[in-house]
Amino acid sequence: GAGVSQSPSNKVTEKGKDVELRCDPISGHTALYWYRQSLGQGLEFLIYFQGNSAPDKSGLPSDRFSAERTGGSVSTLTIQRTQQEDSAVYLCASSLTNYGYTFGSGTRLTVV
Amino acid sequence: RKEVEQDPGPFNVPEGATVAFNCTYSNSASQSFFWYRQDCRKEPKLLMSVYSSGNEDGRFTAQLNRASQYISLLIRDSKLSDSATYLCVSFSGGYNKLIFGAGTRLAVHP
Protein backbone atom coordinates (compact mmCIF):
# COMPACT_ATOMS: atom_id res chain seq x y z
CA GLY A 1 0.00 0.00 0.00
CA ALA A 2 0.91 3.63 -0.22
CA GLY A 3 0.85 4.38 3.48
CA VAL A 4 2.38 3.14 6.71
CA SER A 5 0.65 -0.03 7.79
CA GLN A 6 0.42 -1.14 11.41
CA SER A 7 -0.96 -4.33 12.86
CA PRO A 8 -2.89 -5.25 14.81
CA SER A 9 -5.10 -2.17 14.96
CA ASN A 10 -6.32 -3.20 18.40
CA LYS A 11 -4.81 -5.53 20.95
CA VAL A 12 -6.17 -6.51 24.33
CA THR A 13 -3.78 -8.52 26.46
CA GLU A 14 -3.55 -9.75 29.99
CA LYS A 15 -1.08 -8.21 32.37
CA GLY A 16 2.20 -10.11 32.26
CA LYS A 17 1.85 -11.34 28.68
CA ASP A 18 4.22 -10.36 25.88
CA VAL A 19 2.97 -8.49 22.80
CA GLU A 20 4.41 -7.77 19.37
CA LEU A 21 3.37 -4.79 17.32
CA ARG A 22 4.20 -4.55 13.65
CA CYS A 23 4.95 -1.61 11.39
CA ASP A 24 5.30 -1.76 7.62
CA PRO A 25 6.73 1.59 6.45
CA ILE A 26 6.34 3.23 3.10
CA SER A 27 8.58 1.48 0.61
CA GLY A 28 11.94 3.20 0.31
CA HIS A 29 11.62 5.24 3.49
CA THR A 30 14.88 4.92 5.38
CA ALA A 31 13.76 6.44 8.68
CA LEU A 32 11.30 4.71 10.97
CA TYR A 33 10.02 5.93 14.33
CA TRP A 34 7.93 4.46 17.11
CA TYR A 35 5.94 6.76 19.36
CA ARG A 36 3.25 6.10 21.91
CA GLN A 37 0.34 8.23 22.95
CA SER A 38 -1.51 7.71 26.19
CA LEU A 39 -5.11 8.90 26.50
CA GLY A 40 -5.27 12.68 26.29
CA GLN A 41 -1.49 13.00 26.14
CA GLY A 42 1.05 14.05 23.55
CA LEU A 43 3.26 11.72 21.56
CA GLU A 44 6.16 10.16 23.44
CA PHE A 45 9.22 9.17 21.40
CA LEU A 46 10.28 5.54 21.84
CA ILE A 47 12.85 4.52 19.22
CA TYR A 48 14.27 5.61 15.86
CA PHE A 49 15.82 3.59 13.03
CA GLN A 50 17.77 5.19 10.20
CA GLY A 51 19.11 2.97 7.46
CA ASN A 52 21.83 0.65 8.75
CA SER A 53 22.81 2.91 11.65
CA ALA A 54 22.46 1.81 15.25
CA PRO A 55 18.95 2.70 16.44
CA ASP A 56 18.31 5.52 18.87
CA LYS A 57 16.68 3.70 21.79
CA SER A 58 16.76 6.64 24.16
CA GLY A 59 12.98 6.83 24.49
CA LEU A 60 12.30 3.23 25.49
CA PRO A 61 10.75 3.46 28.98
CA SER A 62 12.16 0.20 30.36
CA ASP A 63 14.08 -2.92 29.37
CA ARG A 64 10.73 -4.65 28.79
CA PHE A 65 10.55 -2.71 25.54
CA SER A 66 12.59 -3.64 22.48
CA ALA A 67 12.33 -3.10 18.75
CA GLU A 68 13.84 -4.52 15.61
CA ARG A 69 13.88 -3.48 12.02
CA THR A 70 14.64 -6.30 9.63
CA GLY A 71 16.18 -5.62 6.24
CA GLY A 72 15.65 -1.91 6.64
CA SER A 73 11.91 -2.34 6.19
CA VAL A 74 9.40 -3.92 8.56
CA SER A 75 9.76 -3.16 12.26
CA THR A 76 8.39 -4.95 15.30
CA LEU A 77 8.04 -3.43 18.75
CA THR A 78 7.97 -6.02 21.52
CA ILE A 79 6.72 -5.38 25.02
CA GLN A 80 7.49 -8.12 27.51
CA ARG A 81 5.54 -8.76 30.71
CA THR A 82 3.03 -6.05 29.89
CA GLN A 83 1.80 -3.74 32.64
CA GLN A 84 -1.38 -1.68 32.78
CA GLU A 85 0.60 1.53 32.32
CA ASP A 86 1.68 0.21 28.91
CA SER A 87 -1.86 0.77 27.66
CA ALA A 88 -1.64 3.40 24.92
CA VAL A 89 -1.77 3.88 21.18
CA TYR A 90 1.52 2.89 19.61
CA LEU A 91 2.23 4.90 16.47
CA CYS A 92 4.80 4.19 13.80
CA ALA A 93 6.03 6.81 11.32
CA SER A 94 8.37 6.63 8.36
CA SER A 95 10.21 9.24 6.36
CA LEU A 96 12.57 9.54 3.43
CA THR A 97 14.06 12.84 4.50
CA ASN A 98 13.87 15.11 7.52
CA TYR A 99 10.48 16.22 6.30
CA GLY A 100 7.21 14.57 5.46
CA TYR A 101 6.81 12.04 8.23
CA THR A 102 3.86 9.77 7.59
CA PHE A 103 2.18 8.04 10.49
CA GLY A 104 0.37 4.75 10.50
CA SER A 105 -3.04 4.55 12.11
CA GLY A 106 -1.55 2.98 15.21
CA THR A 107 -2.08 -0.04 17.43
CA ARG A 108 -4.37 0.54 20.40
CA LEU A 109 -2.99 -1.61 23.20
CA THR A 110 -5.08 -2.34 26.26
CA VAL A 111 -3.57 -4.28 29.14
CA VAL A 112 -6.17 -5.75 31.47
CA ARG B 1 10.31 21.70 31.51
CA LYS B 2 8.96 20.04 28.36
CA GLU B 3 10.95 20.65 25.21
CA VAL B 4 7.87 21.82 23.29
CA GLU B 5 5.09 23.52 25.22
CA GLN B 6 1.60 24.39 24.08
CA ASP B 7 -1.53 25.78 25.66
CA PRO B 8 -3.78 22.68 25.88
CA GLY B 9 -6.98 24.66 25.35
CA PRO B 10 -9.65 23.84 24.53
CA PHE B 11 -10.31 26.78 22.30
CA ASN B 12 -14.04 26.99 21.63
CA VAL B 13 -14.75 29.36 18.74
CA PRO B 14 -17.71 30.04 16.42
CA GLU B 15 -17.53 29.34 12.72
CA GLY B 16 -15.82 32.14 10.87
CA ALA B 17 -13.64 33.18 13.80
CA THR B 18 -9.90 33.70 13.66
CA VAL B 19 -7.95 31.71 16.21
CA ALA B 20 -4.24 31.64 17.05
CA PHE B 21 -2.21 28.95 18.75
CA ASN B 22 1.18 29.49 20.31
CA CYS B 23 4.01 27.15 21.03
CA THR B 24 7.43 27.58 22.63
CA TYR B 25 10.46 25.34 22.34
CA SER B 26 13.46 25.08 24.63
CA ASN B 27 16.11 23.52 22.37
CA SER B 28 17.80 26.36 20.50
CA ALA B 29 19.42 23.76 18.22
CA SER B 30 16.05 22.74 16.81
CA GLN B 31 16.21 23.15 13.08
CA SER B 32 12.76 22.55 11.68
CA PHE B 33 9.26 23.05 12.91
CA PHE B 34 5.89 21.73 11.90
CA TRP B 35 2.25 21.84 12.78
CA TYR B 36 0.43 18.52 12.75
CA ARG B 37 -3.29 17.99 13.04
CA GLN B 38 -4.76 15.06 14.93
CA ASP B 39 -8.41 14.15 14.79
CA CYS B 40 -9.99 12.20 17.62
CA ARG B 41 -8.70 8.61 17.69
CA LYS B 42 -6.72 9.15 14.49
CA GLU B 43 -3.04 9.44 13.69
CA PRO B 44 -1.32 12.84 13.39
CA LYS B 45 -1.12 14.30 9.90
CA LEU B 46 1.22 17.00 8.70
CA LEU B 47 -0.60 20.30 8.36
CA MET B 48 2.29 22.54 7.39
CA SER B 49 5.95 23.23 7.87
CA VAL B 50 7.01 26.45 9.57
CA TYR B 51 9.64 28.71 8.07
CA SER B 52 11.42 31.72 9.55
CA SER B 53 9.90 34.01 7.00
CA GLY B 54 6.43 32.76 7.83
CA ASN B 55 4.30 30.80 5.46
CA GLU B 56 0.70 30.67 4.46
CA ASP B 57 -1.46 27.87 3.13
CA GLY B 58 -4.98 29.01 2.41
CA ARG B 59 -6.59 29.95 5.71
CA PHE B 60 -3.58 28.83 7.71
CA THR B 61 -0.54 30.96 8.52
CA ALA B 62 2.49 29.73 10.45
CA GLN B 63 5.21 31.92 11.95
CA LEU B 64 8.56 31.13 13.56
CA ASN B 65 10.45 33.51 15.82
CA ARG B 66 13.85 31.98 16.51
CA ALA B 67 14.95 34.76 18.82
CA SER B 68 12.04 34.10 21.15
CA GLN B 69 11.89 30.36 20.36
CA TYR B 70 8.24 30.76 19.57
CA ILE B 71 5.98 29.31 16.90
CA SER B 72 2.43 30.27 16.03
CA LEU B 73 -0.43 29.01 13.92
CA LEU B 74 -3.24 31.30 12.79
CA ILE B 75 -6.47 29.91 11.39
CA ARG B 76 -8.77 32.38 9.65
CA ASP B 77 -12.45 31.87 8.87
CA SER B 78 -12.70 28.75 11.06
CA LYS B 79 -14.73 25.84 9.73
CA LEU B 80 -16.46 23.10 11.68
CA SER B 81 -14.03 20.69 10.03
CA ASP B 82 -11.09 22.49 11.65
CA SER B 83 -12.09 20.96 14.99
CA ALA B 84 -9.12 18.83 16.01
CA THR B 85 -5.99 18.86 18.16
CA TYR B 86 -3.09 20.84 16.73
CA LEU B 87 0.37 19.55 17.57
CA CYS B 88 3.44 21.77 17.53
CA VAL B 89 6.51 19.79 16.52
CA SER B 90 10.23 20.50 16.45
CA PHE B 91 12.97 18.54 14.74
CA SER B 92 16.60 18.56 15.76
CA GLY B 93 19.06 17.04 13.36
CA GLY B 94 21.34 16.27 16.27
CA TYR B 95 18.71 14.04 17.82
CA ASN B 96 17.07 13.00 14.58
CA LYS B 97 13.61 12.88 15.98
CA LEU B 98 10.42 14.83 16.06
CA ILE B 99 9.53 16.27 19.45
CA PHE B 100 5.80 16.80 19.89
CA GLY B 101 3.99 19.22 22.07
CA ALA B 102 0.99 17.85 23.94
CA GLY B 103 -1.36 19.61 21.53
CA THR B 104 -3.96 22.35 21.57
CA ARG B 105 -7.57 21.30 21.18
CA LEU B 106 -9.81 23.40 18.93
CA ALA B 107 -13.58 23.08 18.86
CA VAL B 108 -15.41 25.12 16.22
CA HIS B 109 -19.14 25.41 16.81
CA PRO B 110 -21.98 26.61 14.55
PDB file of C-alpha atoms in Angstrom:
ATOM      1  CA  GLY A   1       0.000   0.000   0.000  1.00  0.00           C
ATOM      2  CA  ALA A   2       0.909   3.634  -0.221  1.00  0.00           C
ATOM      3  CA  GLY A   3       0.851   4.380   3.480  1.00  0.00           C
ATOM      4  CA  VAL A   4       2.382   3.144   6.715  1.00  0.00           C
ATOM      5  CA  SER A   5       0.646  -0.025   7.791  1.00  0.00           C
ATOM      6  CA  GLN A   6       0.417  -1.138  11.411  1.00  0.00           C
ATOM      7  CA  SER A   7      -0.965  -4.330  12.865  1.00  0.00           C
ATOM      8  CA  PRO A   8      -2.894  -5.255  14.809  1.00  0.00           C
ATOM      9  CA  SER A   9      -5.097  -2.165  14.955  1.00  0.00           C
ATOM     10  CA  ASN A  10      -6.317  -3.196  18.397  1.00  0.00           C
ATOM     11  CA  LYS A  11      -4.809  -5.529  20.953  1.00  0.00           C
ATOM     12  CA  VAL A  12      -6.167  -6.507  24.333  1.00  0.00           C
ATOM     13  CA  THR A  13      -3.777  -8.520  26.461  1.00  0.00           C
ATOM     14  CA  GLU A  14      -3.548  -9.754  29.991  1.00  0.00           C
ATOM     15  CA  LYS A  15      -1.079  -8.213  32.371  1.00  0.00           C
ATOM     16  CA  GLY A  16       2.202 -10.111  32.261  1.00  0.00           C
ATOM     17  CA  LYS A  17       1.855 -11.335  28.675  1.00  0.00           C
ATOM     18  CA  ASP A  18       4.216 -10.360  25.878  1.00  0.00           C
ATOM     19  CA  VAL A  19       2.970  -8.494  22.803  1.00  0.00           C
ATOM     20  CA  GLU A  20       4.405  -7.774  19.368  1.00  0.00           C
ATOM     21  CA  LEU A  21       3.372  -4.793  17.323  1.00  0.00           C
ATOM     22  CA  ARG A  22       4.201  -4.552  13.651  1.00  0.00           C
ATOM     23  CA  CYS A  23       4.945  -1.606  11.392  1.00  0.00           C
ATOM     24  CA  ASP A  24       5.298  -1.762   7.623  1.00  0.00           C
ATOM     25  CA  PRO A  25       6.726   1.587   6.454  1.00  0.00           C
ATOM     26  CA  ILE A  26       6.340   3.231   3.098  1.00  0.00           C
ATOM     27  CA  SER A  27       8.580   1.477   0.607  1.00  0.00           C
ATOM     28  CA  GLY A  28      11.944   3.205   0.306  1.00  0.00           C
ATOM     29  CA  HIS A  29      11.621   5.245   3.491  1.00  0.00           C
ATOM     30  CA  THR A  30      14.880   4.919   5.381  1.00  0.00           C
ATOM     31  CA  ALA A  31      13.757   6.437   8.684  1.00  0.00           C
ATOM     32  CA  LEU A  32      11.296   4.707  10.973  1.00  0.00           C
ATOM     33  CA  TYR A  33      10.021   5.925  14.332  1.00  0.00           C
ATOM     34  CA  TRP A  34       7.933   4.465  17.111  1.00  0.00           C
ATOM     35  CA  TYR A  35       5.938   6.759  19.360  1.00  0.00           C
ATOM     36  CA  ARG A  36       3.253   6.099  21.910  1.00  0.00           C
ATOM     37  CA  GLN A  37       0.339   8.229  22.950  1.00  0.00           C
ATOM     38  CA  SER A  38      -1.510   7.712  26.189  1.00  0.00           C
ATOM     39  CA  LEU A  39      -5.108   8.898  26.505  1.00  0.00           C
ATOM     40  CA  GLY A  40      -5.266  12.680  26.292  1.00  0.00           C
ATOM     41  CA  GLN A  41      -1.491  13.000  26.143  1.00  0.00           C
ATOM     42  CA  GLY A  42       1.047  14.046  23.553  1.00  0.00           C
ATOM     43  CA  LEU A  43       3.262  11.718  21.565  1.00  0.00           C
ATOM     44  CA  GLU A  44       6.159  10.163  23.440  1.00  0.00           C
ATOM     45  CA  PHE A  45       9.218   9.168  21.398  1.00  0.00           C
ATOM     46  CA  LEU A  46      10.283   5.542  21.841  1.00  0.00           C
ATOM     47  CA  ILE A  47      12.852   4.523  19.221  1.00  0.00           C
ATOM     48  CA  TYR A  48      14.270   5.612  15.856  1.00  0.00           C
ATOM     49  CA  PHE A  49      15.823   3.590  13.033  1.00  0.00           C
ATOM     50  CA  GLN A  50      17.771   5.192  10.197  1.00  0.00           C
ATOM     51  CA  GLY A  51      19.114   2.965   7.464  1.00  0.00           C
ATOM     52  CA  ASN A  52      21.829   0.654   8.755  1.00  0.00           C
ATOM     53  CA  SER A  53      22.813   2.906  11.651  1.00  0.00           C
ATOM     54  CA  ALA A  54      22.457   1.812  15.251  1.00  0.00           C
ATOM     55  CA  PRO A  55      18.951   2.695  16.445  1.00  0.00           C
ATOM     56  CA  ASP A  56      18.310   5.521  18.871  1.00  0.00           C
ATOM     57  CA  LYS A  57      16.675   3.704  21.789  1.00  0.00           C
ATOM     58  CA  SER A  58      16.757   6.639  24.162  1.00  0.00           C
ATOM     59  CA  GLY A  59      12.977   6.831  24.488  1.00  0.00           C
ATOM     60  CA  LEU A  60      12.297   3.230  25.490  1.00  0.00           C
ATOM     61  CA  PRO A  61      10.751   3.464  28.983  1.00  0.00           C
ATOM     62  CA  SER A  62      12.157   0.203  30.356  1.00  0.00           C
ATOM     63  CA  ASP A  63      14.077  -2.916  29.374  1.00  0.00           C
ATOM     64  CA  ARG A  64      10.729  -4.648  28.794  1.00  0.00           C
ATOM     65  CA  PHE A  65      10.549  -2.713  25.536  1.00  0.00           C
ATOM     66  CA  SER A  66      12.589  -3.641  22.481  1.00  0.00           C
ATOM     67  CA  ALA A  67      12.329  -3.105  18.752  1.00  0.00           C
ATOM     68  CA  GLU A  68      13.842  -4.521  15.614  1.00  0.00           C
ATOM     69  CA  ARG A  69      13.879  -3.483  12.022  1.00  0.00           C
ATOM     70  CA  THR A  70      14.641  -6.297   9.632  1.00  0.00           C
ATOM     71  CA  GLY A  71      16.177  -5.621   6.242  1.00  0.00           C
ATOM     72  CA  GLY A  72      15.648  -1.906   6.639  1.00  0.00           C
ATOM     73  CA  SER A  73      11.914  -2.335   6.188  1.00  0.00           C
ATOM     74  CA  VAL A  74       9.396  -3.923   8.564  1.00  0.00           C
ATOM     75  CA  SER A  75       9.764  -3.165  12.255  1.00  0.00           C
ATOM     76  CA  THR A  76       8.393  -4.947  15.300  1.00  0.00           C
ATOM     77  CA  LEU A  77       8.037  -3.429  18.747  1.00  0.00           C
ATOM     78  CA  THR A  78       7.966  -6.017  21.519  1.00  0.00           C
ATOM     79  CA  ILE A  79       6.715  -5.379  25.020  1.00  0.00           C
ATOM     80  CA  GLN A  80       7.492  -8.122  27.512  1.00  0.00           C
ATOM     81  CA  ARG A  81       5.544  -8.762  30.709  1.00  0.00           C
ATOM     82  CA  THR A  82       3.026  -6.047  29.892  1.00  0.00           C
ATOM     83  CA  GLN A  83       1.796  -3.741  32.639  1.00  0.00           C
ATOM     84  CA  GLN A  84      -1.380  -1.685  32.782  1.00  0.00           C
ATOM     85  CA  GLU A  85       0.604   1.532  32.318  1.00  0.00           C
ATOM     86  CA  ASP A  86       1.685   0.211  28.912  1.00  0.00           C
ATOM     87  CA  SER A  87      -1.863   0.770  27.663  1.00  0.00           C
ATOM     88  CA  ALA A  88      -1.641   3.396  24.921  1.00  0.00           C
ATOM     89  CA  VAL A  89      -1.774   3.882  21.183  1.00  0.00           C
ATOM     90  CA  TYR A  90       1.523   2.893  19.612  1.00  0.00           C
ATOM     91  CA  LEU A  91       2.225   4.899  16.467  1.00  0.00           C
ATOM     92  CA  CYS A  92       4.805   4.194  13.803  1.00  0.00           C
ATOM     93  CA  ALA A  93       6.029   6.809  11.321  1.00  0.00           C
ATOM     94  CA  SER A  94       8.373   6.627   8.359  1.00  0.00           C
ATOM     95  CA  SER A  95      10.212   9.244   6.356  1.00  0.00           C
ATOM     96  CA  LEU A  96      12.574   9.536   3.428  1.00  0.00           C
ATOM     97  CA  THR A  97      14.061  12.839   4.499  1.00  0.00           C
ATOM     98  CA  ASN A  98      13.865  15.111   7.521  1.00  0.00           C
ATOM     99  CA  TYR A  99      10.481  16.225   6.299  1.00  0.00           C
ATOM    100  CA  GLY A 100       7.211  14.574   5.456  1.00  0.00           C
ATOM    101  CA  TYR A 101       6.815  12.038   8.225  1.00  0.00           C
ATOM    102  CA  THR A 102       3.860   9.767   7.590  1.00  0.00           C
ATOM    103  CA  PHE A 103       2.179   8.035  10.490  1.00  0.00           C
ATOM    104  CA  GLY A 104       0.371   4.747  10.497  1.00  0.00           C
ATOM    105  CA  SER A 105      -3.044   4.549  12.110  1.00  0.00           C
ATOM    106  CA  GLY A 106      -1.549   2.982  15.210  1.00  0.00           C
ATOM    107  CA  THR A 107      -2.084  -0.035  17.432  1.00  0.00           C
ATOM    108  CA  ARG A 108      -4.366   0.545  20.399  1.00  0.00           C
ATOM    109  CA  LEU A 109      -2.991  -1.613  23.201  1.00  0.00           C
ATOM    110  CA  THR A 110      -5.085  -2.337  26.260  1.00  0.00           C
ATOM    111  CA  VAL A 111      -3.568  -4.281  29.138  1.00  0.00           C
ATOM    112  CA  VAL A 112      -6.169  -5.749  31.474  1.00  0.00           C
TER     113      VAL A 112
ATOM    114  CA  ARG B   1      10.311  21.704  31.509  1.00  0.00           C
ATOM    115  CA  LYS B   2       8.958  20.043  28.357  1.00  0.00           C
ATOM    116  CA  GLU B   3      10.953  20.653  25.206  1.00  0.00           C
ATOM    117  CA  VAL B   4       7.867  21.824  23.293  1.00  0.00           C
ATOM    118  CA  GLU B   5       5.090  23.524  25.219  1.00  0.00           C
ATOM    119  CA  GLN B   6       1.598  24.391  24.080  1.00  0.00           C
ATOM    120  CA  ASP B   7      -1.528  25.779  25.663  1.00  0.00           C
ATOM    121  CA  PRO B   8      -3.775  22.679  25.885  1.00  0.00           C
ATOM    122  CA  GLY B   9      -6.978  24.656  25.352  1.00  0.00           C
ATOM    123  CA  PRO B  10      -9.655  23.841  24.535  1.00  0.00           C
ATOM    124  CA  PHE B  11     -10.313  26.776  22.297  1.00  0.00           C
ATOM    125  CA  ASN B  12     -14.041  26.992  21.629  1.00  0.00           C
ATOM    126  CA  VAL B  13     -14.755  29.361  18.737  1.00  0.00           C
ATOM    127  CA  PRO B  14     -17.705  30.038  16.421  1.00  0.00           C
ATOM    128  CA  GLU B  15     -17.528  29.338  12.723  1.00  0.00           C
ATOM    129  CA  GLY B  16     -15.821  32.144  10.869  1.00  0.00           C
ATOM    130  CA  ALA B  17     -13.645  33.183  13.804  1.00  0.00           C
ATOM    131  CA  THR B  18      -9.897  33.700  13.657  1.00  0.00           C
ATOM    132  CA  VAL B  19      -7.948  31.705  16.214  1.00  0.00           C
ATOM    133  CA  ALA B  20      -4.239  31.643  17.046  1.00  0.00           C
ATOM    134  CA  PHE B  21      -2.211  28.952  18.755  1.00  0.00           C
ATOM    135  CA  ASN B  22       1.185  29.493  20.305  1.00  0.00           C
ATOM    136  CA  CYS B  23       4.011  27.155  21.029  1.00  0.00           C
ATOM    137  CA  THR B  24       7.430  27.576  22.629  1.00  0.00           C
ATOM    138  CA  TYR B  25      10.458  25.337  22.342  1.00  0.00           C
ATOM    139  CA  SER B  26      13.458  25.082  24.632  1.00  0.00           C
ATOM    140  CA  ASN B  27      16.108  23.524  22.372  1.00  0.00           C
ATOM    141  CA  SER B  28      17.805  26.358  20.497  1.00  0.00           C
ATOM    142  CA  ALA B  29      19.424  23.756  18.220  1.00  0.00           C
ATOM    143  CA  SER B  30      16.048  22.740  16.808  1.00  0.00           C
ATOM    144  CA  GLN B  31      16.209  23.154  13.076  1.00  0.00           C
ATOM    145  CA  SER B  32      12.764  22.551  11.681  1.00  0.00           C
ATOM    146  CA  PHE B  33       9.262  23.054  12.906  1.00  0.00           C
ATOM    147  CA  PHE B  34       5.892  21.734  11.900  1.00  0.00           C
ATOM    148  CA  TRP B  35       2.246  21.839  12.777  1.00  0.00           C
ATOM    149  CA  TYR B  36       0.435  18.521  12.747  1.00  0.00           C
ATOM    150  CA  ARG B  37      -3.287  17.993  13.040  1.00  0.00           C
ATOM    151  CA  GLN B  38      -4.756  15.057  14.929  1.00  0.00           C
ATOM    152  CA  ASP B  39      -8.409  14.146  14.787  1.00  0.00           C
ATOM    153  CA  CYS B  40      -9.985  12.198  17.615  1.00  0.00           C
ATOM    154  CA  ARG B  41      -8.698   8.612  17.694  1.00  0.00           C
ATOM    155  CA  LYS B  42      -6.720   9.150  14.487  1.00  0.00           C
ATOM    156  CA  GLU B  43      -3.036   9.437  13.686  1.00  0.00           C
ATOM    157  CA  PRO B  44      -1.324  12.843  13.392  1.00  0.00           C
ATOM    158  CA  LYS B  45      -1.123  14.297   9.899  1.00  0.00           C
ATOM    159  CA  LEU B  46       1.217  16.999   8.701  1.00  0.00           C
ATOM    160  CA  LEU B  47      -0.597  20.301   8.356  1.00  0.00           C
ATOM    161  CA  MET B  48       2.289  22.537   7.387  1.00  0.00           C
ATOM    162  CA  SER B  49       5.951  23.227   7.874  1.00  0.00           C
ATOM    163  CA  VAL B  50       7.011  26.445   9.573  1.00  0.00           C
ATOM    164  CA  TYR B  51       9.643  28.706   8.074  1.00  0.00           C
ATOM    165  CA  SER B  52      11.422  31.722   9.555  1.00  0.00           C
ATOM    166  CA  SER B  53       9.896  34.013   6.996  1.00  0.00           C
ATOM    167  CA  GLY B  54       6.434  32.762   7.832  1.00  0.00           C
ATOM    168  CA  ASN B  55       4.304  30.798   5.461  1.00  0.00           C
ATOM    169  CA  GLU B  56       0.701  30.666   4.457  1.00  0.00           C
ATOM    170  CA  ASP B  57      -1.462  27.868   3.129  1.00  0.00           C
ATOM    171  CA  GLY B  58      -4.977  29.015   2.406  1.00  0.00           C
ATOM    172  CA  ARG B  59      -6.592  29.949   5.709  1.00  0.00           C
ATOM    173  CA  PHE B  60      -3.579  28.825   7.714  1.00  0.00           C
ATOM    174  CA  THR B  61      -0.537  30.964   8.522  1.00  0.00           C
ATOM    175  CA  ALA B  62       2.491  29.728  10.452  1.00  0.00           C
ATOM    176  CA  GLN B  63       5.205  31.918  11.955  1.00  0.00           C
ATOM    177  CA  LEU B  64       8.556  31.131  13.561  1.00  0.00           C
ATOM    178  CA  ASN B  65      10.454  33.513  15.825  1.00  0.00           C
ATOM    179  CA  ARG B  66      13.852  31.979  16.508  1.00  0.00           C
ATOM    180  CA  ALA B  67      14.953  34.765  18.825  1.00  0.00           C
ATOM    181  CA  SER B  68      12.037  34.103  21.154  1.00  0.00           C
ATOM    182  CA  GLN B  69      11.891  30.360  20.358  1.00  0.00           C
ATOM    183  CA  TYR B  70       8.241  30.759  19.571  1.00  0.00           C
ATOM    184  CA  ILE B  71       5.976  29.312  16.895  1.00  0.00           C
ATOM    185  CA  SER B  72       2.435  30.271  16.031  1.00  0.00           C
ATOM    186  CA  LEU B  73      -0.430  29.012  13.919  1.00  0.00           C
ATOM    187  CA  LEU B  74      -3.240  31.297  12.792  1.00  0.00           C
ATOM    188  CA  ILE B  75      -6.466  29.914  11.392  1.00  0.00           C
ATOM    189  CA  ARG B  76      -8.768  32.375   9.648  1.00  0.00           C
ATOM    190  CA  ASP B  77     -12.449  31.869   8.868  1.00  0.00           C
ATOM    191  CA  SER B  78     -12.696  28.745  11.055  1.00  0.00           C
ATOM    192  CA  LYS B  79     -14.732  25.838   9.730  1.00  0.00           C
ATOM    193  CA  LEU B  80     -16.461  23.101  11.677  1.00  0.00           C
ATOM    194  CA  SER B  81     -14.033  20.692  10.031  1.00  0.00           C
ATOM    195  CA  ASP B  82     -11.092  22.493  11.655  1.00  0.00           C
ATOM    196  CA  SER B  83     -12.088  20.964  14.994  1.00  0.00           C
ATOM    197  CA  ALA B  84      -9.121  18.831  16.012  1.00  0.00           C
ATOM    198  CA  THR B  85      -5.993  18.858  18.157  1.00  0.00           C
ATOM    199  CA  TYR B  86      -3.085  20.836  16.731  1.00  0.00           C
ATOM    200  CA  LEU B  87       0.366  19.554  17.566  1.00  0.00           C
ATOM    201  CA  CYS B  88       3.439  21.771  17.528  1.00  0.00           C
ATOM    202  CA  VAL B  89       6.507  19.794  16.517  1.00  0.00           C
ATOM    203  CA  SER B  90      10.227  20.501  16.451  1.00  0.00           C
ATOM    204  CA  PHE B  91      12.967  18.544  14.743  1.00  0.00           C
ATOM    205  CA  SER B  92      16.597  18.559  15.761  1.00  0.00           C
ATOM    206  CA  GLY B  93      19.064  17.042  13.356  1.00  0.00           C
ATOM    207  CA  GLY B  94      21.341  16.272  16.270  1.00  0.00           C
ATOM    208  CA  TYR B  95      18.713  14.038  17.822  1.00  0.00           C
ATOM    209  CA  ASN B  96      17.072  13.003  14.581  1.00  0.00           C
ATOM    210  CA  LYS B  97      13.610  12.876  15.976  1.00  0.00           C
ATOM    211  CA  LEU B  98      10.421  14.831  16.059  1.00  0.00           C
ATOM    212  CA  ILE B  99       9.529  16.265  19.446  1.00  0.00           C
ATOM    213  CA  PHE B 100       5.803  16.797  19.892  1.00  0.00           C
ATOM    214  CA  GLY B 101       3.986  19.225  22.067  1.00  0.00           C
ATOM    215  CA  ALA B 102       0.994  17.851  23.944  1.00  0.00           C
ATOM    216  CA  GLY B 103      -1.360  19.608  21.530  1.00  0.00           C
ATOM    217  CA  THR B 104      -3.957  22.347  21.573  1.00  0.00           C
ATOM    218  CA  ARG B 105      -7.573  21.303  21.181  1.00  0.00           C
ATOM    219  CA  LEU B 106      -9.806  23.396  18.929  1.00  0.00           C
ATOM    220  CA  ALA B 107     -13.580  23.083  18.856  1.00  0.00           C
ATOM    221  CA  VAL B 108     -15.414  25.119  16.217  1.00  0.00           C
ATOM    222  CA  HIS B 109     -19.138  25.414  16.807  1.00  0.00           C
ATOM    223  CA  PRO B 110     -21.975  26.607  14.553  1.00  0.00           C
TER     224      PRO B 110
END
